[in-house]
C-alpha atoms as a PDB file:
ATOM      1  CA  UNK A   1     -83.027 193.426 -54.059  1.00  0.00           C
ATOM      2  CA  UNK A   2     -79.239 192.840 -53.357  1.00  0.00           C
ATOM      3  CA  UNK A   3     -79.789 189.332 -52.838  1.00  0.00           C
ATOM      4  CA  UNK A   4     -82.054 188.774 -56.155  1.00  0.00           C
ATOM      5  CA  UNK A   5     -79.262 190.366 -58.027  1.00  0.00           C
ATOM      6  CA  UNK A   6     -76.835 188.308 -56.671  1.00  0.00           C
ATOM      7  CA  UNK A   7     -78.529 184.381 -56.536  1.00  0.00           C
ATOM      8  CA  UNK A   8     -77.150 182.289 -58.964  1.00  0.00           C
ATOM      9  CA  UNK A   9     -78.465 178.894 -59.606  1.00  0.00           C
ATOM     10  CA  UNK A  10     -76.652 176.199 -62.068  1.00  0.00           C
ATOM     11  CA  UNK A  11     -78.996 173.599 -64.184  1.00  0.00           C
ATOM     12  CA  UNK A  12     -77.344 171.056 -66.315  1.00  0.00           C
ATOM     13  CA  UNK A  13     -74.446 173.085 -66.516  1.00  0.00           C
ATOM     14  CA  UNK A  14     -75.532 176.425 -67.424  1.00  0.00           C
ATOM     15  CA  UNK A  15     -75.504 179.265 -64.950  1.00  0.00           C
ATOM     16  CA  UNK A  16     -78.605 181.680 -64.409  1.00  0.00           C
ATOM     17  CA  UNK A  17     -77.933 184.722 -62.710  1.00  0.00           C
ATOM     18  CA  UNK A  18     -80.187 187.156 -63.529  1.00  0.00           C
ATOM     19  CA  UNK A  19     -82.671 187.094 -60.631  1.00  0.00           C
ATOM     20  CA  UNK A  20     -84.251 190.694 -59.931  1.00  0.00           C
ATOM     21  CA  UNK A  21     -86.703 191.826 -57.487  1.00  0.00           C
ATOM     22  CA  UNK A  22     -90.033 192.247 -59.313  1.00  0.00           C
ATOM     23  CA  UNK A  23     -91.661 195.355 -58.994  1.00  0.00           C
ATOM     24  CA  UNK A  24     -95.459 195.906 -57.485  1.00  0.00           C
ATOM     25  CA  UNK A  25     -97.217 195.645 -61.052  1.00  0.00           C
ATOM     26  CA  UNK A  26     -95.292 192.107 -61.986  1.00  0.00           C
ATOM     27  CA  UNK A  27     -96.020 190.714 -58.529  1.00  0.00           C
ATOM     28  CA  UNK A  28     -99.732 192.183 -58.585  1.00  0.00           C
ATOM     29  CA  UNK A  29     -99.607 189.785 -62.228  1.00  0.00           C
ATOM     30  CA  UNK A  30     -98.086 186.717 -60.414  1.00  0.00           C
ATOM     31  CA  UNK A  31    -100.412 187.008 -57.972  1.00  0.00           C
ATOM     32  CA  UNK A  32    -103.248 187.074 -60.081  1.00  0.00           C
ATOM     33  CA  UNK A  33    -101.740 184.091 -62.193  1.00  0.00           C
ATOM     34  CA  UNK A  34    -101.649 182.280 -58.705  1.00  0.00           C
ATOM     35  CA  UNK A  35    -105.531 182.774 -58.363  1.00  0.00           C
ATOM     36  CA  UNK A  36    -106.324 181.288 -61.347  1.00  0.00           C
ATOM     37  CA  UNK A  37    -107.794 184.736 -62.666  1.00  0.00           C
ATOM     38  CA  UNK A  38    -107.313 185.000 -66.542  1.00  0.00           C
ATOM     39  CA  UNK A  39    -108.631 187.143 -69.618  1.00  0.00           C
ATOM     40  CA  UNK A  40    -108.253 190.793 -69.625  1.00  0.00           C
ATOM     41  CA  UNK A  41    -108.146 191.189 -65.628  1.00  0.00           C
ATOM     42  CA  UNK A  42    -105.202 189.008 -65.910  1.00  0.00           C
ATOM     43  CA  UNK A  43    -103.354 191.155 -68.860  1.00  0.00           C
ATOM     44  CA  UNK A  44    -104.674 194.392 -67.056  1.00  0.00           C
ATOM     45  CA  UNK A  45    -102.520 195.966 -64.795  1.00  0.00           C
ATOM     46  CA  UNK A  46    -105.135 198.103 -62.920  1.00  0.00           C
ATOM     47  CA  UNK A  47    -106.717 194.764 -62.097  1.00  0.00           C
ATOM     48  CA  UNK A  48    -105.916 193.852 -58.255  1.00  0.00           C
ATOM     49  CA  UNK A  49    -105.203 190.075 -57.477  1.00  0.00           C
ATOM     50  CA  UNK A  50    -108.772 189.636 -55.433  1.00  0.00           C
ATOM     51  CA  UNK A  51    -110.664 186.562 -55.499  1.00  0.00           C
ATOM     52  CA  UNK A  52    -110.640 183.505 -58.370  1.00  0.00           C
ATOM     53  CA  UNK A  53    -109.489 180.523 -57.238  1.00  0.00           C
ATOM     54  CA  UNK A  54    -106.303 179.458 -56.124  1.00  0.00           C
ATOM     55  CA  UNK A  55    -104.105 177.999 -59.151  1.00  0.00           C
ATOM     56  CA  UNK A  56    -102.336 174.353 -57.664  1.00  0.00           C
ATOM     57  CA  UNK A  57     -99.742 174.219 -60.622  1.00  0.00           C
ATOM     58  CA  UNK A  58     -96.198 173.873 -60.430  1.00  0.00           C
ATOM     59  CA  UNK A  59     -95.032 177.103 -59.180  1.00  0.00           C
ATOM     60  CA  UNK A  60     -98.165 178.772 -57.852  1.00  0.00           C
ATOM     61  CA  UNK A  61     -98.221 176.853 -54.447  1.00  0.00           C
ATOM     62  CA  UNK A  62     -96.866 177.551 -51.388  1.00  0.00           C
ATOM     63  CA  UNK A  63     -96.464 180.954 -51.926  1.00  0.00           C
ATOM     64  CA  UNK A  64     -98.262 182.930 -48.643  1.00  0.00           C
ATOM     65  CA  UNK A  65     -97.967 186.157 -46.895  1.00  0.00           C
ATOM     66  CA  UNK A  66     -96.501 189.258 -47.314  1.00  0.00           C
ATOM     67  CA  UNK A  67     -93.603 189.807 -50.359  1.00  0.00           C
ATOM     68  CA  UNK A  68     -91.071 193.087 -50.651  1.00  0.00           C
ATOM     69  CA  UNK A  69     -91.295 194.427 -54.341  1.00  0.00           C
ATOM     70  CA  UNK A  70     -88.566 196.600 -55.937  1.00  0.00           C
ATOM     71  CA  UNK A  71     -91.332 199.909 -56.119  1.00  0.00           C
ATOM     72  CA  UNK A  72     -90.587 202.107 -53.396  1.00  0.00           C
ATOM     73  CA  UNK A  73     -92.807 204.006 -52.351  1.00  0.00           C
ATOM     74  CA  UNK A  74     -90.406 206.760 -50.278  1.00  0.00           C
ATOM     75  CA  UNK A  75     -87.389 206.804 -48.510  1.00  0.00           C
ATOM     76  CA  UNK A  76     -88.725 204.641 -45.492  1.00  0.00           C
ATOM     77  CA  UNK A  77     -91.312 202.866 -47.390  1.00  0.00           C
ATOM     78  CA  UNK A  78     -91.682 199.943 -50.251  1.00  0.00           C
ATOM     79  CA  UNK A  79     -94.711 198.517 -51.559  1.00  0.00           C
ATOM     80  CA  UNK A  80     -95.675 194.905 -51.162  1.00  0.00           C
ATOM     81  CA  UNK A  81     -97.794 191.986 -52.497  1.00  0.00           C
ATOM     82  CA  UNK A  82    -100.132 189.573 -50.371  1.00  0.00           C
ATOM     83  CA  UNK A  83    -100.158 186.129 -51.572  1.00  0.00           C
ATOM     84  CA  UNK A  84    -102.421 183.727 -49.958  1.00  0.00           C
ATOM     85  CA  UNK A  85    -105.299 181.716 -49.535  1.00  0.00           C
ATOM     86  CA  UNK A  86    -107.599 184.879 -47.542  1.00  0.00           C
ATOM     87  CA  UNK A  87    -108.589 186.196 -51.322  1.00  0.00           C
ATOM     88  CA  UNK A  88    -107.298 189.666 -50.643  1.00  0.00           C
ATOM     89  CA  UNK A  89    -104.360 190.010 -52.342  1.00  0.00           C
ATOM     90  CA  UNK A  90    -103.711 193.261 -51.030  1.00  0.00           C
ATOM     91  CA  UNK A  91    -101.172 196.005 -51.961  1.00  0.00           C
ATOM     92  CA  UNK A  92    -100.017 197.958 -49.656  1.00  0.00           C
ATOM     93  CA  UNK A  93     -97.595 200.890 -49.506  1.00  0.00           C
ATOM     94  CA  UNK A  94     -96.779 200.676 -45.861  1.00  0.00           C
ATOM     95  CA  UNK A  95     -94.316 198.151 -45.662  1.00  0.00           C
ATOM     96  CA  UNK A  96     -91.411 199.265 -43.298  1.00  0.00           C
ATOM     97  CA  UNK A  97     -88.003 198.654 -44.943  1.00  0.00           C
ATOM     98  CA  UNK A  98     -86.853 198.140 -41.624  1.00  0.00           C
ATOM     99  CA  UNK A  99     -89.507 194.563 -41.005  1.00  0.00           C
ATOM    100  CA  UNK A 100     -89.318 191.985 -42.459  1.00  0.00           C
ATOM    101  CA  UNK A 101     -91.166 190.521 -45.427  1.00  0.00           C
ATOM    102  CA  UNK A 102     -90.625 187.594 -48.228  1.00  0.00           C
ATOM    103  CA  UNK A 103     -89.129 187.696 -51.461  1.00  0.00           C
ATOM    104  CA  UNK A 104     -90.111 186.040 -54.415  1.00  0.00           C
ATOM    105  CA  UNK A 105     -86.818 187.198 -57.190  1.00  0.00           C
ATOM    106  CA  UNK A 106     -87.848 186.324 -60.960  1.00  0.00           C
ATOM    107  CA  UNK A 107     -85.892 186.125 -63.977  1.00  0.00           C
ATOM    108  CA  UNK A 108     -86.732 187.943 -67.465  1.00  0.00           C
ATOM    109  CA  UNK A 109     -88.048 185.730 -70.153  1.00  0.00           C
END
């Protein structure tokens, strides 16, 4: 999350620097964005990234394996995101803060 906070990228002259760490729900949304999935089980968060197709756009490729969100889920513990081309798109709660995982920092629009 430290790292998010802190990237700063310049684009014709203008300075963005506020990068965060997204939390479970927003990557659970990118991740169903990446699939292709769309409708209400896109706009609804109870709806886990599983399945559709996956989306070849300009930022939805590339993007595999395991990513750290900013949700923790205890002291030891943060949730993560799958993204990849296996169709799960799993959540899990186990990851180890001590591994380590990708990270995938967004800005607020």
């Amino acid at each position: 999350a430290a790292l998010a906070d802190s990237y700063t990228v310049t684009v014709s002259g203008v300075a963005y620097d506020d990068w965060y760490l997204p939390s479970k729900n927003e990557l659970n949304q990118m991740c169903k964005w990446q699939r292709g999935i769309t409708g209400a089980a896109l706009t609804t968060l109870t709806t886990v990234c599983v399945g559709g197709i996956l989306n070849s756009g300009t930022g939805a490729s590339g993007f595999g394996g395991r990513y750290w969100s900013s949700s923790d889920n205890n002291l030891n513990f943060a949730w993560t995101q799958s993204f990849g081309d296996d169709n799960t798109g799993f959540q899990a709660s186990d990851g180890t803060k001590s591994v380590t995982n990708n990270v995938r920092p967004v800005r607020a629009f």
